[in-house]
Amino acid sequence: MMTLSSYLMISFILFLAGIVVMIARKNMIAMLLGIELILNAAALNFVAYTKFVNQNMDGHIFPLFIIVVAAAEAAVGLAIVIRFYQIKETIHIDDATQLQS
Amino acid sequence: MDYTISTIAPIVLLPFFAFVINSFIVKKLPKLAVGISCSAIFLSFLYCVRIFKDFVFGTYAANYHVHKVFTWFDLGDSFKVDMGIYIDNMGAIMLLMVSGVATLIHIFSTFYMKEDIRYGRFFVYMSLFTAAMLGLVLSDNLLSFFIFWELMGFCSYSLIGFYYEKEEAGNASIKAFMTTRVGDVFFLLGIVALWGVIGSVSFVDIYQALADGSLIGHSVIGISLTTFAAAAIFMGTIGKSAQFPLQVWLPDAMMGPTPCSALIHAATMVAAGVYLSLRMFPLMDAGGLTPYIAYIGGITAFGAATIALIQTDIKAVLAYSTISQLGYMVLGIGVGAYNAAFMHLITHAVFKACLFLSAGSVIHSLHDEETHGHVQEMPRMGGLKAKMPFTFLAMMCCTLAIAGIPFFSGFVSKDRILGDALVMASQSRVYWIPTLLGFGGALLTAFYMFRMMFLTFFGEPRDKSLYDHTHVEKLSWNRNIPLLILSVFTLGLFYCGSFTGQKIAKVPGVVDKEWFATLVEKPEVETFASYERQTWDFTDEKSAQTFNKSSYDKTHGLSEEDYHHAHTMHIIGAILSIIIAFAGVFLAYLMYIKRSLNPARWVSAFPRWNKALKNKYYFDDLYINIFIQKGLLGLNNLLAKLDMSFYDKYFVDGWQHVTRWAYTVSRKFDDWVVDTALVDGTGASVRLFNVILRTIQTGKIQFYFIVIVFVLGSYIWNLNIN
Amino acid sequence: MFTNILFLMSAVLTVGGAFAVILTKNIMHACVYLLSSLLGVAGLYVTLGADFVAATQLVVYVGGIVILMVFAVLLTGGSDAQKENKFGLSKIPLMGNNKTYTIAWITAFVVFMTLIKIISNIIKYYKETEVSAYTATVEKIGMLLVTDHVLAFEISSVLLLGALVGAAVIARPRKRE
């Protein structure tokens, strides 16, 4: 049951789901949700390979850093979203087309 | 003498330089111009005497000639034009005659044209004319011959229209020029035809080609080349020597001054046509043209004589008699009487010049008080014998000569022509009509010439006031001496050894000096074929070709029996001529002196003939009204209409439509292609690309994301993973 | 046995949560479903023997990031915003309508087709190897972090500092002048 291919399938599904969320939603925060899904898919891939292919511990280190970076990026991103909301009073992604308002 | 450029060319160059100098000084110094002209021609005459002496009394050979050639221009590829001088016996005699008669006429003109305001200009033209005539006699090829021929035509035009205040004089000069032009066109055609085949138009080369037979086999529009060229060149003679049918210009040419008529239209220019035929005689003979030539000569001789019967102007009578005598010369060529035709040319020149000058003297004396002009009408003359004895004497001699009275030169030459005509007529039926016309013309000639004499000098003066105002003639050097000198040369002695030319009445001691008949022989092509041409160089080199002296061949190369037959015919002809001449004189005497026959009755007996003769056989009518008015003018109008309505309208005016259409096309091109497509199109394409490309630049993050995904996807898709 | 059940439950949680995030119309619900998905991923880590990673995931992701997102949602007023944009046209609803979903599914399909090539190759040529027994990984990870990957470690700490300060600067309230 727990073969490499099943884990790869799961991470593939997560990745696709993240892409769908990123494209389909118009809410900025929802897009950030999608980003998180994608990142998680990548990390799951790493860990799966560590268990089944190569017992190199780098496969555990790197997901750690993915998580760290994702956290930082989510924080900053949300800060930007909040700032955007303070200016534009909306969080619709189609309103964020101008570089300079 | 040495024949080089310095000895022969002055014959032509002296009068020519006189012309050039005179044309500059004639306005200011007319007397000096006259003097230059007369002295120039006199010096030429001396040269010609020298040449004549050398030819006739020096070497005395029948085929002695001088031929010097230089290249005029050479364009390579067998287009080489040579000019040269060719003098043989005939040329030498002709030179002497031309220069001598011209000198005497120049001297007479100093008397005749003295009171004219354009006294000097007359001599300018006369000098040019004599230069041209002498050049023509000296020339050795048809091209330079033609050049001088045309030059003489121009001088004739200028001199006929000398009194240019009179409109008839202008018309007459144009008529003369145009009529001779018709003949000259054909002449040029003949020259070109000969040139095309032979490659040169020198006389010697033509004779050589005839001898070689290189002209046989070529044909032009179906006619053999010799016949075509001969006919074409003979048309030149017809035009210039006023033969039928181009004789219409000579009577009108009497509008010019009388000395000009004497020189040009009696002695020299009209003789040039006959000279051409004489030079081209081998070609005419080989072309088989001689019967036609005889017919034309005969018709001309007789027809002109008939018209002369009713003329009342003294110069008109002489003009028609000139046409008639030229007809005799052409008739002589036609029947093969080469020598006799040439002799008639020379003798006719002498006595006709004398006749014209005497007529001029008569006209000059008769001064009309009312019109202040000179009288030329014979009905107003009469009984002038007492007032102008010397003129009467000269005119009498010449009239006797032209009528064909024995002992005079005219009889000798005319009788020889008629004798040869009889010989040919006895041999073939073709020549009967020309012979008959010739004898008939002789009768008429005698008649009308003596009519002229009787009307002018004999009888009672018909216009009393005119007669009273006429001055008695005094012997003056420039009026009478030329006349007397010329009339001396009308005696037959100078031309043959006997008074009658047939050795019937022989003058002892001179019978064997038949120099004329000996020297000028009918050219056989074989003798010419052996000539060598010499190139001209400027050093004094003795270059005369001498041949064996040939003694006088009595039989002229004929067999004994033919010669006897010819001799018989000649004697018959001589007797006939004498009878006819005296008959004509007698008839005139009866009509005008004795008054036993009334000319008016004869006129009324033939009214239609009279009308025809008065209208000169309607030739002027034919040419002017029918050919020119209806034919040429009609053609002119048609062509003009064609040009204007068709050619102008469509081709010339039509271009505006083309241009307009071109403008429209060009404008459309400019509008559509350049402006819209290129200029506006560039902007539009940029805008189009803008429209296309800015869809990518949406600013929407999700769109960018999709693009990134797709690009990466395509990249990964195309990777080769094994 | 236990791992299989755990694996199954985690897989279901993960995939189900992911699809729920896709399909829900409510942003709050989406955040909660993400939370569940991340929980599932942590469970998957456990079945893979990555104990430290699973713990980190739980602590950081679940306990930190999703909470943060919820806070942001609450601060920005939720799903209903203006219905028309500045040009007067109607905006696409915040959670997407059919059009966006269509595009998204197409894109997902493209990616699927692209990646399936790789994954099928991997699955084809993968040979089953010996799975080793479970060992504790904390010590090993700790050792690596300060010996082999010390640079990344330090830089990530700097990064976190930067994120902290940056987020605070960006989102601080401005003085109204």
mmCIF file of N, CA, C and O in Angstrom, chain B residues 152-188:
data_model
loop_
_atom_site.group_PDB
_atom_site.id
_atom_site.type_symbol
_atom_site.label_atom_id
_atom_site.label_comp_id
_atom_site.label_asym_id
_atom_site.label_seq_id
_atom_site.Cartn_x
_atom_site.Cartn_y
_atom_site.Cartn_z
ATOM 1 N N MET B 152 23.942 74.455 -112.655
ATOM 2 C CA MET B 152 23.469 75.227 -113.797
ATOM 3 C C MET B 152 21.972 75.450 -113.716
ATOM 4 O O MET B 152 21.474 76.519 -114.084
ATOM 5 N N GLY B 153 21.258 74.460 -113.225
ATOM 6 C CA GLY B 153 19.822 74.642 -113.060
ATOM 7 C C GLY B 153 19.517 75.785 -112.103
ATOM 8 O O GLY B 153 18.603 76.583 -112.322
ATOM 9 N N PHE B 154 20.308 75.863 -111.049
ATOM 10 C CA PHE B 154 20.101 76.951 -110.099
ATOM 11 C C PHE B 154 20.383 78.293 -110.749
ATOM 12 O O PHE B 154 19.637 79.259 -110.544
ATOM 13 N N CYS B 155 21.477 78.372 -111.526
ATOM 14 C CA CYS B 155 21.785 79.642 -112.187
ATOM 15 C C CYS B 155 20.704 80.016 -113.173
ATOM 16 O O CYS B 155 20.331 81.191 -113.286
ATOM 17 N N SER B 156 20.178 79.032 -113.861
ATOM 18 C CA SER B 156 19.096 79.303 -114.802
ATOM 19 C C SER B 156 17.896 79.864 -114.058
ATOM 20 O O SER B 156 17.267 80.840 -114.488
ATOM 21 N N TYR B 157 17.604 79.264 -112.920
ATOM 22 C CA TYR B 157 16.492 79.749 -112.097
ATOM 23 C C TYR B 157 16.714 81.202 -111.705
ATOM 24 O O TYR B 157 15.825 82.046 -111.801
ATOM 25 N N SER B 158 17.942 81.492 -111.246
ATOM 26 C CA SER B 158 18.211 82.862 -110.811
ATOM 27 C C SER B 158 18.121 83.833 -111.979
ATOM 28 O O SER B 158 17.598 84.933 -111.847
ATOM 29 N N LEU B 159 18.613 83.409 -113.129
ATOM 30 C CA LEU B 159 18.671 84.355 -114.233
ATOM 31 C C LEU B 159 17.315 84.534 -114.895
ATOM 32 O O LEU B 159 16.988 85.625 -115.334
ATOM 33 N N ILE B 160 16.522 83.485 -114.973
ATOM 34 C CA ILE B 160 15.181 83.645 -115.551
ATOM 35 C C ILE B 160 14.379 84.597 -114.681
ATOM 36 O O ILE B 160 13.643 85.462 -115.169
ATOM 37 N N GLY B 161 14.525 84.454 -113.395
ATOM 38 C CA GLY B 161 13.795 85.340 -112.495
ATOM 39 C C GLY B 161 14.569 86.591 -112.169
ATOM 40 O O GLY B 161 14.420 87.146 -111.084
ATOM 41 N N PHE B 162 15.397 87.031 -113.119
ATOM 42 C CA PHE B 162 16.242 88.182 -112.856
ATOM 43 C C PHE B 162 15.425 89.437 -112.652
ATOM 44 O O PHE B 162 15.692 90.241 -111.767
ATOM 45 N N TYR B 163 14.395 89.617 -113.500
ATOM 46 C CA TYR B 163 13.520 90.775 -113.319
ATOM 47 C C TYR B 163 12.433 90.379 -112.337
ATOM 48 O O TYR B 163 11.279 90.149 -112.720
ATOM 49 N N TYR B 164 12.812 90.316 -111.089
ATOM 50 C CA TYR B 164 11.875 89.704 -110.164
ATOM 51 C C TYR B 164 10.713 90.590 -109.778
ATOM 52 O O TYR B 164 9.861 90.195 -109.008
ATOM 53 N N GLU B 165 10.680 91.809 -110.339
ATOM 54 C CA GLU B 165 9.491 92.615 -110.074
ATOM 55 C C GLU B 165 8.289 92.066 -110.810
ATOM 56 O O GLU B 165 7.153 92.251 -110.408
ATOM 57 N N LYS B 166 8.578 91.368 -111.925
ATOM 58 C CA LYS B 166 7.476 90.822 -112.693
ATOM 59 C C LYS B 166 7.094 89.473 -112.123
ATOM 60 O O LYS B 166 7.932 88.584 -111.956
ATOM 61 N N GLU B 167 5.831 89.303 -111.863
ATOM 62 C CA GLU B 167 5.413 88.046 -111.269
ATOM 63 C C GLU B 167 5.592 86.891 -112.237
ATOM 64 O O GLU B 167 5.916 85.773 -111.839
ATOM 65 N N GLU B 168 5.427 87.178 -113.540
ATOM 66 C CA GLU B 168 5.561 86.083 -114.511
ATOM 67 C C GLU B 168 6.989 85.570 -114.544
ATOM 68 O O GLU B 168 7.217 84.385 -114.795
ATOM 69 N N ALA B 169 7.921 86.458 -114.276
ATOM 70 C CA ALA B 169 9.314 86.005 -114.297
ATOM 71 C C ALA B 169 9.560 85.024 -113.165
ATOM 72 O O ALA B 169 10.208 83.985 -113.342
ATOM 73 N N GLY B 170 9.007 85.323 -111.970
ATOM 74 C CA GLY B 170 9.166 84.405 -110.847
ATOM 75 C C GLY B 170 8.533 83.053 -111.139
ATOM 76 O O GLY B 170 9.103 81.990 -110.887
ATOM 77 N N ASN B 171 7.320 83.116 -111.688
ATOM 78 C CA ASN B 171 6.645 81.854 -112.015
ATOM 79 C C ASN B 171 7.410 81.071 -113.062
ATOM 80 O O ASN B 171 7.527 79.848 -112.977
ATOM 81 N N ALA B 172 7.942 81.799 -114.036
ATOM 82 C CA ALA B 172 8.665 81.102 -115.098
ATOM 83 C C ALA B 172 9.921 80.454 -114.563
ATOM 84 O O ALA B 172 10.261 79.337 -114.964
ATOM 85 N N SER B 173 10.604 81.127 -113.641
ATOM 86 C CA SER B 173 11.831 80.523 -113.135
ATOM 87 C C SER B 173 11.525 79.269 -112.323
ATOM 88 O O SER B 173 12.210 78.253 -112.441
ATOM 89 N N ILE B 174 10.456 79.343 -111.530
ATOM 90 C CA ILE B 174 10.097 78.146 -110.770
ATOM 91 C C ILE B 174 9.674 77.026 -111.707
ATOM 92 O O ILE B 174 10.017 75.854 -111.518
ATOM 93 N N LYS B 175 8.941 77.410 -112.762
ATOM 94 C CA LYS B 175 8.501 76.374 -113.707
ATOM 95 C C LYS B 175 9.692 75.699 -114.362
ATOM 96 O O LYS B 175 9.725 74.470 -114.497
ATOM 97 N N ALA B 176 10.677 76.528 -114.736
ATOM 98 C CA ALA B 176 11.863 75.947 -115.362
ATOM 99 C C ALA B 176 12.554 74.989 -114.409
ATOM 100 O O ALA B 176 12.900 73.857 -114.761
ATOM 101 N N PHE B 177 12.738 75.435 -113.189
ATOM 102 C CA PHE B 177 13.460 74.595 -112.246
ATOM 103 C C PHE B 177 12.714 73.311 -111.967
ATOM 104 O O PHE B 177 13.295 72.222 -111.925
ATOM 105 N N MET B 178 11.417 73.429 -111.772
ATOM 106 C CA MET B 178 10.642 72.234 -111.428
ATOM 107 C C MET B 178 10.594 71.244 -112.576
ATOM 108 O O MET B 178 10.680 70.034 -112.373
ATOM 109 N N THR B 179 10.453 71.765 -113.792
ATOM 110 C CA THR B 179 10.348 70.837 -114.909
ATOM 111 C C THR B 179 11.660 70.089 -115.103
ATOM 112 O O THR B 179 11.671 68.866 -115.301
ATOM 113 N N THR B 180 12.772 70.828 -115.030
ATOM 114 C CA THR B 180 14.033 70.111 -115.163
ATOM 115 C C THR B 180 14.245 69.184 -113.978
ATOM 116 O O THR B 180 14.877 68.139 -114.091
ATOM 117 N N ARG B 181 13.687 69.538 -112.846
ATOM 118 C CA ARG B 181 13.787 68.670 -111.672
ATOM 119 C C ARG B 181 13.185 67.310 -111.910
ATOM 120 O O ARG B 181 13.702 66.286 -111.446
ATOM 121 N N VAL B 182 12.054 67.297 -112.616
ATOM 122 C CA VAL B 182 11.416 66.010 -112.901
ATOM 123 C C VAL B 182 12.395 65.116 -113.650
ATOM 124 O O VAL B 182 12.575 63.942 -113.322
ATOM 125 N N GLY B 183 13.047 65.713 -114.658
ATOM 126 C CA GLY B 183 14.032 64.926 -115.376
ATOM 127 C C GLY B 183 15.206 64.538 -114.490
ATOM 128 O O GLY B 183 15.723 63.432 -114.582
ATOM 129 N N ASP B 184 15.587 65.433 -113.590
ATOM 130 C CA ASP B 184 16.766 65.152 -112.775
ATOM 131 C C ASP B 184 16.522 64.025 -111.790
ATOM 132 O O ASP B 184 17.460 63.306 -111.413
ATOM 133 N N VAL B 185 15.300 63.881 -111.355
ATOM 134 C CA VAL B 185 15.007 62.780 -110.430
ATOM 135 C C VAL B 185 15.312 61.458 -111.106
ATOM 136 O O VAL B 185 15.982 60.583 -110.545
ATOM 137 N N PHE B 186 14.864 61.345 -112.329
ATOM 138 C CA PHE B 186 15.133 60.096 -113.044
ATOM 139 C C PHE B 186 16.610 59.933 -113.331
ATOM 140 O O PHE B 186 17.149 58.826 -113.275
ATOM 141 N N PHE B 187 17.257 61.039 -113.618
ATOM 142 C CA PHE B 187 18.690 61.002 -113.879
ATOM 143 C C PHE B 187 19.421 60.451 -112.666
ATOM 144 O O PHE B 187 20.264 59.553 -112.752
ATOM 145 N N LEU B 188 19.062 60.961 -111.506
ATOM 146 C CA LEU B 188 19.698 60.487 -110.278
ATOM 147 C C LEU B 188 19.397 59.010 -110.059
ATOM 148 O O LEU B 188 20.267 58.251 -109.616
#
